[in-house]
mmCIF file of C-alpha atoms in Angstrom:
data_model
loop_
_atom_site.group_PDB
_atom_site.id
_atom_site.type_symbol
_atom_site.label_atom_id
_atom_site.label_comp_id
_atom_site.label_asym_id
_atom_site.label_seq_id
_atom_site.Cartn_x
_atom_site.Cartn_y
_atom_site.Cartn_z
ATOM 1 C CA UNK A 1 18.237 -36.205 5.071
ATOM 2 C CA UNK A 2 17.084 -32.840 3.750
ATOM 3 C CA UNK A 3 16.730 -30.107 6.349
ATOM 4 C CA UNK A 4 14.356 -27.204 6.284
ATOM 5 C CA UNK A 5 15.161 -23.753 7.639
ATOM 6 C CA UNK A 6 12.520 -23.425 10.354
ATOM 7 C CA UNK A 7 13.597 -19.880 11.140
ATOM 8 C CA UNK A 8 12.914 -18.581 7.663
ATOM 9 C CA UNK A 9 9.849 -16.424 7.380
ATOM 10 C CA UNK A 10 7.297 -16.472 4.612
ATOM 11 C CA UNK A 11 8.512 -15.684 1.114
ATOM 12 C CA UNK A 12 8.109 -12.140 -0.247
ATOM 13 C CA UNK A 13 4.761 -11.369 -1.830
ATOM 14 C CA UNK A 14 4.798 -9.819 -5.290
ATOM 15 C CA UNK A 15 1.600 -8.269 -6.558
ATOM 16 C CA UNK A 16 0.776 -8.548 -10.242
ATOM 17 C CA UNK A 17 1.333 -5.580 -12.499
ATOM 18 C CA UNK A 18 -1.583 -3.662 -13.991
ATOM 19 C CA UNK A 19 0.165 -2.166 -17.033
ATOM 20 C CA UNK A 20 -2.750 -0.209 -18.452
ATOM 21 C CA UNK A 21 -3.516 1.486 -15.121
ATOM 22 C CA UNK A 22 0.155 2.105 -14.321
ATOM 23 C CA UNK A 23 0.831 3.561 -17.763
ATOM 24 C CA UNK A 24 -2.214 5.840 -17.568
ATOM 25 C CA UNK A 25 -1.071 7.244 -14.234
ATOM 26 C CA UNK A 26 2.512 7.631 -15.482
ATOM 27 C CA UNK A 27 1.223 9.451 -18.578
ATOM 28 C CA UNK A 28 -0.469 12.053 -16.404
ATOM 29 C CA UNK A 29 -4.056 10.818 -16.305
ATOM 30 C CA UNK A 30 -5.971 12.130 -13.307
ATOM 31 C CA UNK A 31 -5.701 9.708 -10.408
ATOM 32 C CA UNK A 32 -9.475 9.925 -9.959
ATOM 33 C CA UNK A 33 -9.994 8.774 -13.550
ATOM 34 C CA UNK A 34 -7.550 5.897 -13.111
ATOM 35 C CA UNK A 35 -9.174 4.830 -9.819
ATOM 36 C CA UNK A 36 -12.622 4.942 -11.437
ATOM 37 C CA UNK A 37 -11.487 2.812 -14.367
ATOM 38 C CA UNK A 38 -9.235 0.471 -12.320
ATOM 39 C CA UNK A 39 -10.654 0.437 -8.779
ATOM 40 C CA UNK A 40 -8.316 -2.371 -7.655
ATOM 41 C CA UNK A 41 -5.220 -0.329 -8.575
ATOM 42 C CA UNK A 42 -3.884 0.866 -5.217
ATOM 43 C CA UNK A 43 -1.409 3.308 -6.744
ATOM 44 C CA UNK A 44 -4.273 5.489 -7.984
ATOM 45 C CA UNK A 45 -5.781 5.567 -4.491
ATOM 46 C CA UNK A 46 -2.368 6.406 -3.043
ATOM 47 C CA UNK A 47 -2.012 9.298 -5.493
ATOM 48 C CA UNK A 48 -5.435 10.589 -4.494
ATOM 49 C CA UNK A 49 -4.583 10.240 -0.788
ATOM 50 C CA UNK A 50 -1.359 12.198 -1.302
ATOM 51 C CA UNK A 51 -3.077 14.865 -3.381
ATOM 52 C CA UNK A 52 -5.837 15.511 -0.878
ATOM 53 C CA UNK A 53 -3.514 15.378 2.128
ATOM 54 C CA UNK A 54 -1.296 18.017 0.507
ATOM 55 C CA UNK A 55 -4.398 20.198 0.081
ATOM 56 C CA UNK A 56 -5.195 19.923 3.799
ATOM 57 C CA UNK A 57 -8.048 17.413 3.460
ATOM 58 C CA UNK A 58 -6.947 14.759 5.944
ATOM 59 C CA UNK A 59 -10.341 13.037 6.184
ATOM 60 C CA UNK A 60 -10.638 12.693 2.408
ATOM 61 C CA UNK A 61 -7.039 11.491 2.244
ATOM 62 C CA UNK A 62 -7.836 8.931 4.945
ATOM 63 C CA UNK A 63 -10.790 7.624 2.930
ATOM 64 C CA UNK A 64 -8.751 7.291 -0.265
ATOM 65 C CA UNK A 65 -5.856 5.628 1.580
ATOM 66 C CA UNK A 66 -8.204 3.181 3.320
ATOM 67 C CA UNK A 67 -9.796 2.231 -0.011
ATOM 68 C CA UNK A 68 -6.411 1.530 -1.615
ATOM 69 C CA UNK A 69 -5.231 -0.304 1.479
ATOM 70 C CA UNK A 70 -8.201 -2.678 1.419
ATOM 71 C CA UNK A 71 -7.938 -3.211 -2.333
ATOM 72 C CA UNK A 72 -4.270 -4.020 -1.814
ATOM 73 C CA UNK A 73 -5.008 -6.456 1.020
ATOM 74 C CA UNK A 74 -7.399 -8.311 -1.277
ATOM 75 C CA UNK A 75 -4.694 -8.589 -3.934
ATOM 76 C CA UNK A 76 -2.053 -9.657 -1.411
ATOM 77 C CA UNK A 77 -4.267 -12.474 -0.177
ATOM 78 C CA UNK A 78 -4.919 -13.620 -3.750
ATOM 79 C CA UNK A 79 -1.139 -13.601 -4.285
ATOM 80 C CA UNK A 80 -0.661 -15.993 -1.353
ATOM 81 C CA UNK A 81 0.091 -13.567 1.486
ATOM 82 C CA UNK A 82 -0.983 -15.023 4.845
ATOM 83 C CA UNK A 83 -1.190 -11.824 6.866
ATOM 84 C CA UNK A 84 2.517 -11.307 7.447
ATOM 85 C CA UNK A 85 5.802 -11.382 5.646
ATOM 86 C CA UNK A 86 7.746 -9.170 3.289
ATOM 87 C CA UNK A 87 6.056 -7.012 0.672
ATOM 88 C CA UNK A 88 9.133 -5.676 -1.138
ATOM 89 C CA UNK A 89 9.259 -2.005 -2.114
ATOM 90 C CA UNK A 90 11.594 -2.804 -4.995
ATOM 91 C CA UNK A 91 8.777 -4.713 -6.735
ATOM 92 C CA UNK A 92 6.968 -1.801 -8.445
ATOM 93 C CA UNK A 93 3.407 -3.269 -8.283
ATOM 94 C CA UNK A 94 3.722 -3.479 -4.464
ATOM 95 C CA UNK A 95 4.313 0.244 -4.146
ATOM 96 C CA UNK A 96 0.682 1.302 -4.473
ATOM 97 C CA UNK A 97 -0.318 -0.792 -1.467
ATOM 98 C CA UNK A 98 2.690 0.321 0.564
ATOM 99 C CA UNK A 99 2.038 3.977 -0.293
ATOM 100 C CA UNK A 100 -1.591 3.561 0.804
ATOM 101 C CA UNK A 101 -0.443 2.048 4.084
ATOM 102 C CA UNK A 102 1.866 5.008 4.649
ATOM 103 C CA UNK A 103 -0.857 7.498 3.658
ATOM 104 C CA UNK A 104 -3.313 5.785 5.995
ATOM 105 C CA UNK A 105 -0.892 6.120 8.912
ATOM 106 C CA UNK A 106 -0.253 9.782 8.078
ATOM 107 C CA UNK A 107 -3.941 10.682 7.733
ATOM 108 C CA UNK A 108 -4.925 8.675 10.816
ATOM 109 C CA UNK A 109 -2.417 10.655 12.865
ATOM 110 C CA UNK A 110 -3.721 13.923 11.399
ATOM 111 C CA UNK A 111 -7.304 13.136 12.447
ATOM 112 C CA UNK A 112 -6.329 11.973 15.939
ATOM 113 C CA UNK A 113 -6.428 8.196 15.401
ATOM 114 C CA UNK A 114 -3.084 7.650 17.134
ATOM 115 C CA UNK A 115 -3.491 3.900 17.694
ATOM 116 C CA UNK A 116 -4.324 3.282 14.039
ATOM 117 C CA UNK A 117 -1.479 5.515 12.910
ATOM 118 C CA UNK A 118 0.977 3.541 15.028
ATOM 119 C CA UNK A 119 -0.421 0.196 13.864
ATOM 120 C CA UNK A 120 -0.161 1.205 10.199
ATOM 121 C CA UNK A 121 3.342 2.630 10.635
ATOM 122 C CA UNK A 122 4.483 -0.610 12.274
ATOM 123 C CA UNK A 123 2.786 -2.699 9.579
ATOM 124 C CA UNK A 124 4.675 -0.691 6.941
ATOM 125 C CA UNK A 125 8.025 -1.193 8.727
ATOM 126 C CA UNK A 126 7.361 -4.907 9.167
ATOM 127 C CA UNK A 127 6.279 -5.351 5.541
ATOM 128 C CA UNK A 128 9.018 -3.309 3.910
ATOM 129 C CA UNK A 129 11.701 -1.462 5.860
ATOM 130 C CA UNK A 130 12.813 0.048 2.533
ATOM 131 C CA UNK A 131 9.323 1.475 1.904
ATOM 132 C CA UNK A 132 9.147 2.888 5.421
ATOM 133 C CA UNK A 133 12.532 4.577 4.979
ATOM 134 C CA UNK A 134 11.692 5.908 1.508
ATOM 135 C CA UNK A 135 8.219 7.173 2.370
ATOM 136 C CA UNK A 136 9.271 8.664 5.696
ATOM 137 C CA UNK A 137 12.313 10.332 4.141
ATOM 138 C CA UNK A 138 14.784 8.581 6.418
#
């Protein structure tokens, strides 16, 4: 009789790569241009969120992070994600979504949305402890 591990969680979700968008961003294209051309590419939204947060524009950063977060959720669902389970940081295409989740938590805290900041930070830790450690510098 074959047994099944009932304690195992869902398998890791791996988002598909978007080579043209990734390569444009890596080559130094403006994140705004990449986001306009590839609106589903969360890494461009994460770059915009980081850029505007660094300039002291927390509300704009929040908006960019939320856009990339929702685009990433759509892609995760299409990839079979059921609302929980690992989203590995070591899979490069997942990083845009995870960076948006981190940026959303950071910007939410900056604008006084403490509950959302905590929810997003916990979601990041639950999805990828490695991403949480990397992005939080711990």
